[in-house]
PDB file of C-alpha atoms and ligand atoms in Angstrom:
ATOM      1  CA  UNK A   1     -16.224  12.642   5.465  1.00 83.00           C
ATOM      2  CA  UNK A   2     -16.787  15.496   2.848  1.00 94.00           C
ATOM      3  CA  UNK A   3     -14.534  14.850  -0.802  1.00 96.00           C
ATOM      4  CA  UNK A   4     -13.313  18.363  -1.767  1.00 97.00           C
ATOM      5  CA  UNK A   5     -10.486  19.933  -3.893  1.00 97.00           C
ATOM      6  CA  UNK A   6      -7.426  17.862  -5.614  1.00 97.00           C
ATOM      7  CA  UNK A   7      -4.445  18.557  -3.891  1.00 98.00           C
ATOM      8  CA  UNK A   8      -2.382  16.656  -6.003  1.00 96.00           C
ATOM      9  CA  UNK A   9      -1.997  14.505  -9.232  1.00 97.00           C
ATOM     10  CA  UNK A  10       0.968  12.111  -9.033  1.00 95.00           C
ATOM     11  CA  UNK A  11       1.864   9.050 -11.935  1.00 94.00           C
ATOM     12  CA  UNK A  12      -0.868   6.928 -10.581  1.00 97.00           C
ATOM     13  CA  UNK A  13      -2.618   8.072  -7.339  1.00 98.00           C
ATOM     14  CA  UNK A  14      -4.680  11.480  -6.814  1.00 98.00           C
ATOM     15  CA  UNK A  15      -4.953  13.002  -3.699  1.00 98.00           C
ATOM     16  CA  UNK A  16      -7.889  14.611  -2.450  1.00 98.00           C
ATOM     17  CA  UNK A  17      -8.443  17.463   1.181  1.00 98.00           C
ATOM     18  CA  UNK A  18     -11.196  16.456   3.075  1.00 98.00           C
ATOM     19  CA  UNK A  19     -13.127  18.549   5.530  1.00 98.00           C
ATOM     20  CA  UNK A  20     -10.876  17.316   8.334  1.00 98.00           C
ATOM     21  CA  UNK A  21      -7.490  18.649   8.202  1.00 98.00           C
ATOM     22  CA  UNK A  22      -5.835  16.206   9.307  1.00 98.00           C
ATOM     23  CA  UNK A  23      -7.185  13.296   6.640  1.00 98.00           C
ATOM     24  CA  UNK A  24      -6.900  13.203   2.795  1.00 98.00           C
ATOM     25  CA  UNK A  25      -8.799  10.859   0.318  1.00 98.00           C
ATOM     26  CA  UNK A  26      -5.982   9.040  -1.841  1.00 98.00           C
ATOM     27  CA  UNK A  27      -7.757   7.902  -5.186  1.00 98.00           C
ATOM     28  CA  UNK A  28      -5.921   4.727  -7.100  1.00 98.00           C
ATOM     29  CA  UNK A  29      -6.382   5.277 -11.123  1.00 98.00           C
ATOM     30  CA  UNK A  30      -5.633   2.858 -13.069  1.00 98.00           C
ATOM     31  CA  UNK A  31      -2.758   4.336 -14.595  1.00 97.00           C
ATOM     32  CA  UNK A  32       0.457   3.050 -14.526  1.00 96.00           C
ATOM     33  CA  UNK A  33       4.234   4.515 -15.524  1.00 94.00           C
ATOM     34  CA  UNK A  34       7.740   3.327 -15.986  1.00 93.00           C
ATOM     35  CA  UNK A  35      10.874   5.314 -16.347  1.00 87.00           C
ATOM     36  CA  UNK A  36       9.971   7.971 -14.314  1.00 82.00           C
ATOM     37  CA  UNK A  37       6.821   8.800 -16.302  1.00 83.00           C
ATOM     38  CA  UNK A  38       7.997   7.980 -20.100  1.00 87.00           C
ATOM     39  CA  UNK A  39       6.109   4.882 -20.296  1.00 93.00           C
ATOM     40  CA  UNK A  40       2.287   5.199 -19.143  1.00 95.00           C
ATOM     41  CA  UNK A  41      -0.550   3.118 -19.962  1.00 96.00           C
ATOM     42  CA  UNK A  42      -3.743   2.163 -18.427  1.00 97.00           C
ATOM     43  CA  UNK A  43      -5.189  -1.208 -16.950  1.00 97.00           C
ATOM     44  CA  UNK A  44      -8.213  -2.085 -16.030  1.00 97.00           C
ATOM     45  CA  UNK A  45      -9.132  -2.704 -12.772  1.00 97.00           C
ATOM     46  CA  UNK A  46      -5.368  -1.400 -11.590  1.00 98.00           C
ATOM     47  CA  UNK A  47      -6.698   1.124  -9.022  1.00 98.00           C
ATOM     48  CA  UNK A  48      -8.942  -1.025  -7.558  1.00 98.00           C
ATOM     49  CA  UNK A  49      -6.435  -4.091  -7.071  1.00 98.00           C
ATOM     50  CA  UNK A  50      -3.974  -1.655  -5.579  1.00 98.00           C
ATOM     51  CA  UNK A  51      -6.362   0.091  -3.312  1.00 98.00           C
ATOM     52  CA  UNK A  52      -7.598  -2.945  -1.738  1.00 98.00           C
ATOM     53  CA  UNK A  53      -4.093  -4.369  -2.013  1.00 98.00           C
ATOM     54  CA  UNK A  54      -2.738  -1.696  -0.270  1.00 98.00           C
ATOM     55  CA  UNK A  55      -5.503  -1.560   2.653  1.00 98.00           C
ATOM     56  CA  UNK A  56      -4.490  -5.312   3.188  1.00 98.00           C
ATOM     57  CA  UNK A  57      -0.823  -4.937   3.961  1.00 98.00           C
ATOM     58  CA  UNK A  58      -1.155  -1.615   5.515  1.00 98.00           C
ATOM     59  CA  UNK A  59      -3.734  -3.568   8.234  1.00 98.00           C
ATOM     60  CA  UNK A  60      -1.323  -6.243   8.831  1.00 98.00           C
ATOM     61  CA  UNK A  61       1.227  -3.723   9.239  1.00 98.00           C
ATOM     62  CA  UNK A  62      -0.476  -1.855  11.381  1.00 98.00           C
ATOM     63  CA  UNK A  63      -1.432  -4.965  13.499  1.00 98.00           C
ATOM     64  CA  UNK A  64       2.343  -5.791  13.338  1.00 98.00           C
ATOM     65  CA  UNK A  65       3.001  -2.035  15.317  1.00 98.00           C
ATOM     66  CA  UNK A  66       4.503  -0.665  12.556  1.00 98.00           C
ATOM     67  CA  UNK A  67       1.885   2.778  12.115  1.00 98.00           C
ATOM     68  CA  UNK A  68       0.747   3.589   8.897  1.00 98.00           C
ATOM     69  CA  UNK A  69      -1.171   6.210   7.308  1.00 98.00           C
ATOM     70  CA  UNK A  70      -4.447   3.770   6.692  1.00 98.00           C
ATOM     71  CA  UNK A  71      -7.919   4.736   8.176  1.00 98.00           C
ATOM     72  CA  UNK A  72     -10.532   2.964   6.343  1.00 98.00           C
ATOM     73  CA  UNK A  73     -11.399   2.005   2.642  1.00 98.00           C
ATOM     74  CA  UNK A  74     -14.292   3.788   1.314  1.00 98.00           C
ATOM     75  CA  UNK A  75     -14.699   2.617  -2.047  1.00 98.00           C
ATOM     76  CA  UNK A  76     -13.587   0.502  -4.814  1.00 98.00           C
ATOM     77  CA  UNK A  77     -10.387   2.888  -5.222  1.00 98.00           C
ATOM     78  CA  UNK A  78     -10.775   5.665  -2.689  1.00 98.00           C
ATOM     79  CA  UNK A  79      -8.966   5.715   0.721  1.00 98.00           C
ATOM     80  CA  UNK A  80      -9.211   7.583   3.791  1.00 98.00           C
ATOM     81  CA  UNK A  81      -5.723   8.032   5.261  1.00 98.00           C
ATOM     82  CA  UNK A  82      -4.298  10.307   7.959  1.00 98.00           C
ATOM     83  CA  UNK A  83      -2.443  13.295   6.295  1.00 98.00           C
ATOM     84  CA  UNK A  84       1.295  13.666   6.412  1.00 98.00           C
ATOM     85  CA  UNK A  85       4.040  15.839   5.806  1.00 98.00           C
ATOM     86  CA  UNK A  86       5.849  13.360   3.739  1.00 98.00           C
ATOM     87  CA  UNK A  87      10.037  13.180   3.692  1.00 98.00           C
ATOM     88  CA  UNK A  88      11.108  13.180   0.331  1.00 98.00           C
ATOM     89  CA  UNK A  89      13.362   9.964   0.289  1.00 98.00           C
ATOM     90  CA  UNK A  90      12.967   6.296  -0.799  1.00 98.00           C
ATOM     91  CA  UNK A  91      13.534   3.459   1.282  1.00 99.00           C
ATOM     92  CA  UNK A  92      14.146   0.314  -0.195  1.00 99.00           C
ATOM     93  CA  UNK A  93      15.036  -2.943   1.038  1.00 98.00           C
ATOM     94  CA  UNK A  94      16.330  -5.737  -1.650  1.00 99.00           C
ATOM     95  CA  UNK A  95      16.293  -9.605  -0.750  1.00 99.00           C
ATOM     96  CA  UNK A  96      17.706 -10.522  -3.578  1.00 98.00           C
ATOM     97  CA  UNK A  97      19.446  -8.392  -5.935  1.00 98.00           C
ATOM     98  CA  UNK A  98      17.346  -7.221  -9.266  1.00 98.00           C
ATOM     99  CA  UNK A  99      16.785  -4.128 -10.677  1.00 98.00           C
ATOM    100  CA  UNK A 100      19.051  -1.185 -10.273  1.00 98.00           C
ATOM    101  CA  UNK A 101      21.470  -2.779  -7.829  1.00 98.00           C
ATOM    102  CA  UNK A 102      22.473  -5.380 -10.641  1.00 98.00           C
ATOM    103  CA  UNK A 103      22.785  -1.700 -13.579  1.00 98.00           C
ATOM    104  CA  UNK A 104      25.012   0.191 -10.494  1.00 98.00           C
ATOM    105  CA  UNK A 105      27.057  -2.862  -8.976  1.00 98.00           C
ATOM    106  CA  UNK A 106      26.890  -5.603 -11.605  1.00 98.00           C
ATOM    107  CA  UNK A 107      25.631  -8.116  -9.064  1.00 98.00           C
ATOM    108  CA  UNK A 108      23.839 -10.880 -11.141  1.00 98.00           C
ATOM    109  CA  UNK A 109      19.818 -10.810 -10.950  1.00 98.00           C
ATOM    110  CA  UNK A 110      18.990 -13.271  -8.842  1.00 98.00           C
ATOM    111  CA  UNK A 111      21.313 -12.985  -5.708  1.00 98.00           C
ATOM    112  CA  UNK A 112      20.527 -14.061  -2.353  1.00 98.00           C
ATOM    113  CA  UNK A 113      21.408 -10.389  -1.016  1.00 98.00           C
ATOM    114  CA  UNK A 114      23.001 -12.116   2.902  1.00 98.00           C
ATOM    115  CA  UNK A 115      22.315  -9.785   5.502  1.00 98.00           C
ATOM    116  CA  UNK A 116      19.401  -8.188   3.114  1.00 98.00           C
ATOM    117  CA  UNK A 117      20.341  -4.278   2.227  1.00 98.00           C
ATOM    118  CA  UNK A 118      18.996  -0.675   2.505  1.00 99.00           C
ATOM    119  CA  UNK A 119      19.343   1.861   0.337  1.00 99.00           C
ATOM    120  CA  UNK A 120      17.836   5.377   0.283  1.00 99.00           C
ATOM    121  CA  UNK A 121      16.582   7.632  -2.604  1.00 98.00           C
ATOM    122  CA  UNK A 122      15.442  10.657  -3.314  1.00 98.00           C
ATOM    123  CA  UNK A 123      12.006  10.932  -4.056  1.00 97.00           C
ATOM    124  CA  UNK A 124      12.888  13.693  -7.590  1.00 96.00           C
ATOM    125  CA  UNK A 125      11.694  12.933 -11.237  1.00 92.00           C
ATOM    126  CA  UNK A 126      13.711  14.727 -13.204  1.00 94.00           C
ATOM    127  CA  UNK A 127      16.288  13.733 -11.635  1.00 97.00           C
ATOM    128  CA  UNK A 128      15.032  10.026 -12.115  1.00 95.00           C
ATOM    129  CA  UNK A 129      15.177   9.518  -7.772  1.00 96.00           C
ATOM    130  CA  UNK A 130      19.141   9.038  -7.689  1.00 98.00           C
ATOM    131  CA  UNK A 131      20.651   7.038  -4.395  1.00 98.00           C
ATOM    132  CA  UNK A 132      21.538   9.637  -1.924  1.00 98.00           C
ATOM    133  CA  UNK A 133      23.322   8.872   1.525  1.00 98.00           C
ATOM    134  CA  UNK A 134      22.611  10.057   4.799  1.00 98.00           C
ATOM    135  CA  UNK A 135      24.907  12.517   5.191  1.00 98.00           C
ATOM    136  CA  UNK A 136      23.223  14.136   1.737  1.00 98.00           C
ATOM    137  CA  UNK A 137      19.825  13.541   3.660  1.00 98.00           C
ATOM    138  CA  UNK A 138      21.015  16.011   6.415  1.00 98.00           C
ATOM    139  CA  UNK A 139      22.961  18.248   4.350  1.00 98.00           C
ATOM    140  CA  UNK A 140      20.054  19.084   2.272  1.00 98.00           C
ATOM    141  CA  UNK A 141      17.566  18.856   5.239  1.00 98.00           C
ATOM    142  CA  UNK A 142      15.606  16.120   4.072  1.00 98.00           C
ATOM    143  CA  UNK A 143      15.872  13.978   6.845  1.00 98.00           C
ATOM    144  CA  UNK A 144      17.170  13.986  10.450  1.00 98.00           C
ATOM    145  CA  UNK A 145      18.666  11.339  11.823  1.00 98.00           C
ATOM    146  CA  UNK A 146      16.608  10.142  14.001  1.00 98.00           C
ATOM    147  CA  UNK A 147      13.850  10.312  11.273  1.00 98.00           C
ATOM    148  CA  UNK A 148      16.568   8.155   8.859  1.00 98.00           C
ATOM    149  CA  UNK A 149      17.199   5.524  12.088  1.00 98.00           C
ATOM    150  CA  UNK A 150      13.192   5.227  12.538  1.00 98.00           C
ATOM    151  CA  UNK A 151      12.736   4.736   8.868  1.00 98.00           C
ATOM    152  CA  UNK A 152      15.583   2.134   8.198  1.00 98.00           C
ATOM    153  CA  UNK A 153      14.186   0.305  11.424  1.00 98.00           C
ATOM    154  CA  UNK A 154      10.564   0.478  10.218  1.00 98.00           C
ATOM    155  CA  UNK A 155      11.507  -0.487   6.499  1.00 99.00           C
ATOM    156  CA  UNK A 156      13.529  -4.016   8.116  1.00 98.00           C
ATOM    157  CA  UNK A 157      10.725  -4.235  10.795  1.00 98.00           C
ATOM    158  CA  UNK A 158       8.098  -4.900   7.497  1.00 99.00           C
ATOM    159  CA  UNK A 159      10.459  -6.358   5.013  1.00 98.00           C
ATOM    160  CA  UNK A 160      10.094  -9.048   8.515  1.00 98.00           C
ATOM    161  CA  UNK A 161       6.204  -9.170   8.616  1.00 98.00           C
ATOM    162  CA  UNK A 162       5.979  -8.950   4.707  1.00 98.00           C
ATOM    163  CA  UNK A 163       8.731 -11.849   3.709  1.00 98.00           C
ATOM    164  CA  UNK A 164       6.457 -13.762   5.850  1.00 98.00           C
ATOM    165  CA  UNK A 165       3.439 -13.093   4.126  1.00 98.00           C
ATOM    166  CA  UNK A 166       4.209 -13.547   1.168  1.00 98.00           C
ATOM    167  CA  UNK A 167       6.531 -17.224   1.801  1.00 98.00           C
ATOM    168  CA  UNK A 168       2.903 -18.212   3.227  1.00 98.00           C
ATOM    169  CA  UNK A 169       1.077 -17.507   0.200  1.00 98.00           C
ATOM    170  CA  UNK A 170       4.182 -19.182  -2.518  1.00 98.00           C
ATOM    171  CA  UNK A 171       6.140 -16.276  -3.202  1.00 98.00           C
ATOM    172  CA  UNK A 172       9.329 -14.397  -2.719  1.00 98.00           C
ATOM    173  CA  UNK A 173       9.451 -10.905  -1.525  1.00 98.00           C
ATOM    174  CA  UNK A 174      12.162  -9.694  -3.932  1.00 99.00           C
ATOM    175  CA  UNK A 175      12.620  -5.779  -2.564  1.00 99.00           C
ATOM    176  CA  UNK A 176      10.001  -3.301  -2.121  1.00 99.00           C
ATOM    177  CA  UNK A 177      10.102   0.492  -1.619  1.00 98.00           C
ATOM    178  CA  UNK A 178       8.063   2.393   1.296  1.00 99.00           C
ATOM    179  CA  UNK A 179       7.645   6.253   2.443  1.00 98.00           C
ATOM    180  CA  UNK A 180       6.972   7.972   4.810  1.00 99.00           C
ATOM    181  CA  UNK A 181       5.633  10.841   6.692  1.00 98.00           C
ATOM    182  CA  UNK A 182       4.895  13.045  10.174  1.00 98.00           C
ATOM    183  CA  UNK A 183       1.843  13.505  11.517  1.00 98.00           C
ATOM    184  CA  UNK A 184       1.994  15.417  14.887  1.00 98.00           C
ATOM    185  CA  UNK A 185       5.961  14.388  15.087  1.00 98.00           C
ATOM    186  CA  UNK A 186       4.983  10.897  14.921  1.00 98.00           C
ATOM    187  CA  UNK A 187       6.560   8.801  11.902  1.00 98.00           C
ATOM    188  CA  UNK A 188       3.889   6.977   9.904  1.00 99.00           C
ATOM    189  CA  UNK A 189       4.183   4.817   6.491  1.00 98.00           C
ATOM    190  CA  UNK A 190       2.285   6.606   3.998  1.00 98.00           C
ATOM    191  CA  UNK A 191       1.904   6.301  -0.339  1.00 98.00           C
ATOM    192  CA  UNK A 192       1.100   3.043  -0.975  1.00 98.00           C
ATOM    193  CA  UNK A 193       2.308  -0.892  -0.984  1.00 98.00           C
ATOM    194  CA  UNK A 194       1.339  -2.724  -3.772  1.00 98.00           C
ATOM    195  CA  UNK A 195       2.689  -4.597  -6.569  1.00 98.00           C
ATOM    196  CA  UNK A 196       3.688  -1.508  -8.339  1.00 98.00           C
ATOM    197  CA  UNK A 197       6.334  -0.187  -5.535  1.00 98.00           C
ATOM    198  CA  UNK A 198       7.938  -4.035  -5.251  1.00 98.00           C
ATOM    199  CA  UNK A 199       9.514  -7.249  -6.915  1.00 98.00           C
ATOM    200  CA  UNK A 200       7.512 -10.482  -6.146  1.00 98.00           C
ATOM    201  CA  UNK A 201       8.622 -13.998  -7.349  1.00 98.00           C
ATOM    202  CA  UNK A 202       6.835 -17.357  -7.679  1.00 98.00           C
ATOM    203  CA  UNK A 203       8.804 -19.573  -5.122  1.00 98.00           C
ATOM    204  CA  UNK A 204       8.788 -22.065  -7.006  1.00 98.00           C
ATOM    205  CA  UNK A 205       8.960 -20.964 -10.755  1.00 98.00           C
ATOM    206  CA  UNK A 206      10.906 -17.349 -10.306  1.00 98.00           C
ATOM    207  CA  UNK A 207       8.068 -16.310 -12.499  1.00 98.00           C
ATOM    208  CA  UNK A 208       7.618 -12.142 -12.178  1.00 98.00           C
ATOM    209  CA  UNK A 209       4.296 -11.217 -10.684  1.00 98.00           C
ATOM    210  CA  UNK A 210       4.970  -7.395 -10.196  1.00 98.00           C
ATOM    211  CA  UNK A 211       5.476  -4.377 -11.787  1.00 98.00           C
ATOM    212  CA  UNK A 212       8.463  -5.714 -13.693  1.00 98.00           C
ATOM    213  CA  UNK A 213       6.112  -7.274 -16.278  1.00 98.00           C
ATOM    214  CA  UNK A 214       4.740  -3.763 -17.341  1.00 98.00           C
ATOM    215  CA  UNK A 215       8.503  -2.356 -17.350  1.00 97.00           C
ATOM    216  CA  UNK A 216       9.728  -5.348 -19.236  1.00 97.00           C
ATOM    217  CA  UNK A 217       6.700  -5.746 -21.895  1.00 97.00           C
ATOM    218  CA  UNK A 218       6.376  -9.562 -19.863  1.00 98.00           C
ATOM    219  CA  UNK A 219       2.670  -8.943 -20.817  1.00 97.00           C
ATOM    220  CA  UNK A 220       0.132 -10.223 -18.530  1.00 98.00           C
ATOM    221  CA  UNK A 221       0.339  -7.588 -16.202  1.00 98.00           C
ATOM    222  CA  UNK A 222      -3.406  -7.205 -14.296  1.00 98.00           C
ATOM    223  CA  UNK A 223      -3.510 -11.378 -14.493  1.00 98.00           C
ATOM    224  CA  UNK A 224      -0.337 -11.165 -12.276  1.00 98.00           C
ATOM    225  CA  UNK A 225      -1.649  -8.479  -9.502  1.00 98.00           C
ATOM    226  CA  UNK A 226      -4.734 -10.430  -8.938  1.00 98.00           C
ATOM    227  CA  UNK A 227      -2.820 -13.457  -8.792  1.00 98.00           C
ATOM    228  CA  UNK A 228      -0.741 -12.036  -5.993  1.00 98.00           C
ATOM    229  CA  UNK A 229      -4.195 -10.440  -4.385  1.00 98.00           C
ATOM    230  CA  UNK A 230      -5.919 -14.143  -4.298  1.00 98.00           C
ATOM    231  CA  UNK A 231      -2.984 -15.802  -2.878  1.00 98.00           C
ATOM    232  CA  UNK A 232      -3.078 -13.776  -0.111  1.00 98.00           C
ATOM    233  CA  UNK A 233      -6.860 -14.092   0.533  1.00 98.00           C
ATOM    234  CA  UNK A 234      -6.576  -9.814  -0.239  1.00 98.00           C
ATOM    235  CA  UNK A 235     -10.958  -9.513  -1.499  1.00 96.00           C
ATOM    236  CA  UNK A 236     -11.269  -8.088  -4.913  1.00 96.00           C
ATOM    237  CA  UNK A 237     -15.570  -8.070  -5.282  1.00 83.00           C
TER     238      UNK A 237
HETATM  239  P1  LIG B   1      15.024  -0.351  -8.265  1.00 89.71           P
HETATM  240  O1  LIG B   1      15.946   0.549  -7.475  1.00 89.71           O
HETATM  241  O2  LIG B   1      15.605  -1.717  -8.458  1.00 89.71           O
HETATM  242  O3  LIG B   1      14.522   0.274  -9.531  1.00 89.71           O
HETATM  243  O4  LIG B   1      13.709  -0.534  -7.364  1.00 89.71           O
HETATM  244  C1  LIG B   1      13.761  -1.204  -6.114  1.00 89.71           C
HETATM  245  C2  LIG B   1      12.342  -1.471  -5.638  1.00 89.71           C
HETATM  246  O5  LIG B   1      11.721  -0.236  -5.292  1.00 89.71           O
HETATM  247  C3  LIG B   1      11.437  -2.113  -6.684  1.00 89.71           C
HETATM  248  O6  LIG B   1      10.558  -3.006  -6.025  1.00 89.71           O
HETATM  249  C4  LIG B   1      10.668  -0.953  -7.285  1.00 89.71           C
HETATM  250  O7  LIG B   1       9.379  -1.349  -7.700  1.00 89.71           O
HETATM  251  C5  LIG B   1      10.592   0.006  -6.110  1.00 89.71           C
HETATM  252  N1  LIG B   1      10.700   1.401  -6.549  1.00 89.71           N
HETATM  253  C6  LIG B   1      11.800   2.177  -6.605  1.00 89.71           C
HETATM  254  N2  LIG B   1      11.514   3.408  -7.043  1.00 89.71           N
HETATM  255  C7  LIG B   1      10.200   3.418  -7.289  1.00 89.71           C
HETATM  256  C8  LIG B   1       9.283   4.424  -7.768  1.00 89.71           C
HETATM  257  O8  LIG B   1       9.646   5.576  -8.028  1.00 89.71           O
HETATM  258  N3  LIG B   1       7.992   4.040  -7.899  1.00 89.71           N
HETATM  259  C9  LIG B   1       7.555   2.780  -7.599  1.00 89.71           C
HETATM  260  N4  LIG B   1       6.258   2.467  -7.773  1.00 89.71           N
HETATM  261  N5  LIG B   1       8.377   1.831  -7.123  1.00 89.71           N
HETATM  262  C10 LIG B   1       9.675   2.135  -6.990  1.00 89.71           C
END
């Protein structure tokens, strides 16, 4: 598999064509941004944790049937995954109520969220990704929905496998966000899953061991990835 030209530069991943069409080489820098890009700074070692990170749940997801865009890891922070056309929305499922569903609905952090809940955004910057609703997502051609129905079904169908997961390893799997994409009309997860893209808990302690600790100047922020990364057995070296 050949490396050629950039395609594109987001906040903290760089995508790369390959000389297959149909694969790209996602790159993991060690960048990392808050507040839709007004807060950067780098970490050591960041790319790499997330790559491997990332590989790790997108296997078990895979091996759960839910398809995703991973092929293979081919280096410290370089991936081989299938290219998609992505849609440009957000799917987020919250567990417990942190974040911006406390700022929009002033719901106390903390809340046991009782059947868990979905919400969709639009993947836009400057617009700082505002929640949208399906009938926006078809309006504005976004989305069908049958894509929307596959998406929210995936998105529950992992926030299943993942809770899981991470209850194994001591922790609580707060809300996460996932895209995704077509490849040959077939719906895969694509971008990334890592501790940057959800909220993880201690079970025990409520102690923050995701991105939240860079947004919130917790400190500690690299210590808390790998901690997450060893208690799941995810191989650094
Ligand atoms: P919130 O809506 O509370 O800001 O975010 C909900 C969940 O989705 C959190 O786990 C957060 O990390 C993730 N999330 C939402 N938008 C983004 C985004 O643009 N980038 C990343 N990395 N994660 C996001």
């Amino acid at each position: 598999m050949e490396k050629q030209s950039q395609l594109y530069a987001g906040k903290a991943k760089t995508i790369f064509l390959t000389d297959d069409p149909d694969r790209l080489i996602v790159e993991f820098r060690n960048d990392t941004s808050a507040g839709d890009g007004a807060k950067i700074e780098q970490f050591d070692r960041k790319g790499m944790i997330n790559n491997k990170f990332t590989a790790f749940i997108m296997e078990k997801l895979d091996a759960a049937g839910i398809p995703t865009h991973h092929e293979a890891l081919l280096s410290d922070t370089e991936a081989l995954v299938r290219r998609l056309e992505m849609i440009p929305l957000e799917c987020v499922v919250r567990n417990i109520a942190s974040g911006s569903i406390c700022r929009r609905l002033g719901v106390e952090d903390g809340l046991e969220l009782n059947p868990p809940t979905f919400e969709f955004f639009l993947k836009n910057d400057p617009l700082h990704d505002p929640m949208v609703n399906e009938y926006h997502a078809l309006t504005f051609g976004w989305a069908t929905q049958a894509e929307m129905d596959e998406m929210k079904a995936r998105t529950f169908a992992a926030n299943e496998v993942l809770s899981k997961l991470f209850a194994d390893a001591g922790m609580i799997l707060v809300d996460f966000k996932l895209e995704f994409g077509k490849h040959n009309g077939k719906l895969y997860l694509g971008d990334e899953f890592s501790p940057d893209g959800c909220r993880l808990w201690d079970a025990e302690t409520r102690k923050i061991l995701d991105k939240d600790r860079f947004r919130k100047d917790l400190g500690g922020v690299i210590e808390a990835y790998e901690e997450v990364a060893h208690r799941l057995g995810v191989r650094l070296d």
